[in-house]
Amino acid sequence: MYKIVKKEFMAHDSIVLNEIESPQIAKKAKPGQFIMLKIDETGERIPLTMANVDKEKGTITIIYMIVGKSTKSFSMLEVGDSYLDCVGPLGEPTKIEKKGTVVCVGGGTGTAVLHPITRGMYEAGNNVITILGARNKDYLILEDEMETVSQELKICTDDGSKGRHGFVTDELREILETTQIDEVVAIGPVPMMKFVSLLTKEFNVPTLVSLNPIMIDGTGMCGGCRVTVGGKTKFACVDGPEFDGHQVDFDSLMRRLGAYKHEEEHSSECMFDEDLR
Amino acid sequence: MINVQNFTKKEKRAIPRQLMTERHPKQRAKYFDEVTLGYSHQEAQFEAARCIQCKDPECVKGCPVGIDIPGFLEMIVEDDLHGAIDRVWESTALPAVCGRVCPQEIQCEELCVVGLKDGKEPVGIGNLEMYIADWARINNIRNKVEIPKSTGKRVAVVGSGPAGVTVAGDLAKKGHAVTVFEAFHKAGGVLLYGIPEFRLAKDIVAHEIEQLKELGVKIEYNSVVGRTVDVDELLEEMDYDAVFIGVGAGLPNFLNIPGEDLNGVFSANEYLTRANLMRAFDFPKYDTPIIPGKNVAVLGAGNVAMDAARTALRLGAKSVKVVYRRTREESPSRHIELHHAEEEGVEFEFLTSPLEFIGSADGKLAGVSCEKMELGEPDEGGRRRPIPVKDSQFFIDCDLAIISIGTSANPLLTNVTDGLELNEWGNIKADLQTGKTTKDGVWAGGDITLGQATVILAMGTGRDAAVSIDEYLKTI
């Protein structure tokens, strides 16, 4: 059992933070790695990249958006409640080294995953420029936390309610045109990562993205999380979750993420209806 | 009831092989209930009486764990069922599993002298092993082992599949403290995620695991060795005196043909794990979904392919086609599995090779384009090599395709463990007799050393490793 010691709602209650007791995972976890979480006996295994790790307290933090039945059920757990199963740390950690100037681009809950990586980049002595994007200012998360680990923080909102009125790619293009950038790390919705990668390719700047495809085991056993990278089949769980953004087939990833759309809707509909279950 | 004990030798030899009752194919193909219903007591006695009690029994030589087969068969005839199960337990911790999934036709039963005579069939050893194990389970007869005083030695077993469970049981019986590290949330490995309910009911696996716990074996779930904890940590920081690695084969092979990323294309591992371990057949009560294919193509014709094909039928498929580039004769599956699949309505496209998966506009699988093959000259392995037939392309409509062409060694643990030598395929090099690896204090067995093998062969390597580990623990 993996107990929740802290819970917070963010972004109009659409995003939830859980700090979970798991000393073994906390001891080993590095930025960029993920866990598989299962709520109870009948639950499914959901991969979530860790947003924070407290080795002393023996806790890990995840931040997720409520999108379907599983995340809805997760969000109903309170402090003191427990997840039945939690496995990790899985995947290869981010290769953090001093590169020079690094731009970290975060969108949605991707910002949560980006945070420990950004901190790592900052602590490794990089000049870090962070760009955060959201629908509007209420959906921005971890602004203060990101600011403390960046030399510069840029905000973009679709409606202009805060920062630049526009997309993260507008801001990024301006930076790429004026500054020598050594690496871009982009984590967020698939379309965001796709368009960031297309843009950085124009400027020939190495770009790292973190993928979150559908998984079952998270240890390389099922191949459900396979993604096409540079024309080759890779398993996000053991070869990733981070890949060279210029090589990833994002359209294929997007299709695969929608594989169970119909089932997911059905599952959510049945959630509170014992007869339907 | 007829008492076979009063039968003369001649009468015993006249008994035909007792067929095990099976559910009707068309009916069972709709449910996940076990196919076989087992022997009645009378049938078991008749079958056991067919054994001629060889002085130097060949069948035992064919058993990877060396069960005293004539011994336990004689006890069944004599109605000493307690004695019979104890005799079986001396050699295997998983008789209910082995009775069901061992390929007896190429092991004990192939060597059975009764079956060597013209027109005679061998004694149904597997069926009898299943019978006696089920009798014990149903009657709550426990494997009462006097566990010796604790030796104070600690062993970590990585993986709770057939190899790991065997090592754990054997070493616990010697008084060592054993902890099994399992990556999943349930124990059993391939017995649980791979082999479907209709071939091996999951409560049987759970029962065998319970028995292991009664021997004092501890199981740590959700522990991925190589990630959550390393082999060196187990040996150095966590004070284990020995480690056994039985992590299985792991990584599913793909065909590397276009369209493999389409929705509706699965590895057999994923398809079966969703259905078996995650119980997707009970969606939405269980949250894990599965694509319920109407027309299904299974690529490959091994035992796992048969499991996948028959699972697809039970999940409501209208048509299931097994596509294999050689013929029925070369099919690596057990004859009984292929036969069961065929009975249930699975169709076979032999001498057929897939070329490309074709998708519809929305990214879903629409079918697989194939070509016909013919058998040419034998390859290095002695099997005749399939060669494409010119202009023989055709299309199989399917909304679900399951790739079942084997697995490769999963590098997750071996990549991060220093001192473990691997062979050219990435399998751990282990001594054939002892399972000892090139790393001090570390043994390995099962599919991570054998490549792809069977449950019983994995158990055999576990048994050998347990003997070697026990000897080692006495020296330290």
CSV table of C-alpha atoms in Angstrom, one decimal, chain A residues 110 122 140 177:
chain,number,residue,atom,x,y,z
A,110,GLY,CA,4.1,18.3,-18.8
A,122,TYR,CA,20.0,24.7,-13.7
A,140,LEU,CA,-0.6,27.5,-15.5
A,177,GLU,CA,16.3,33.6,-33.9
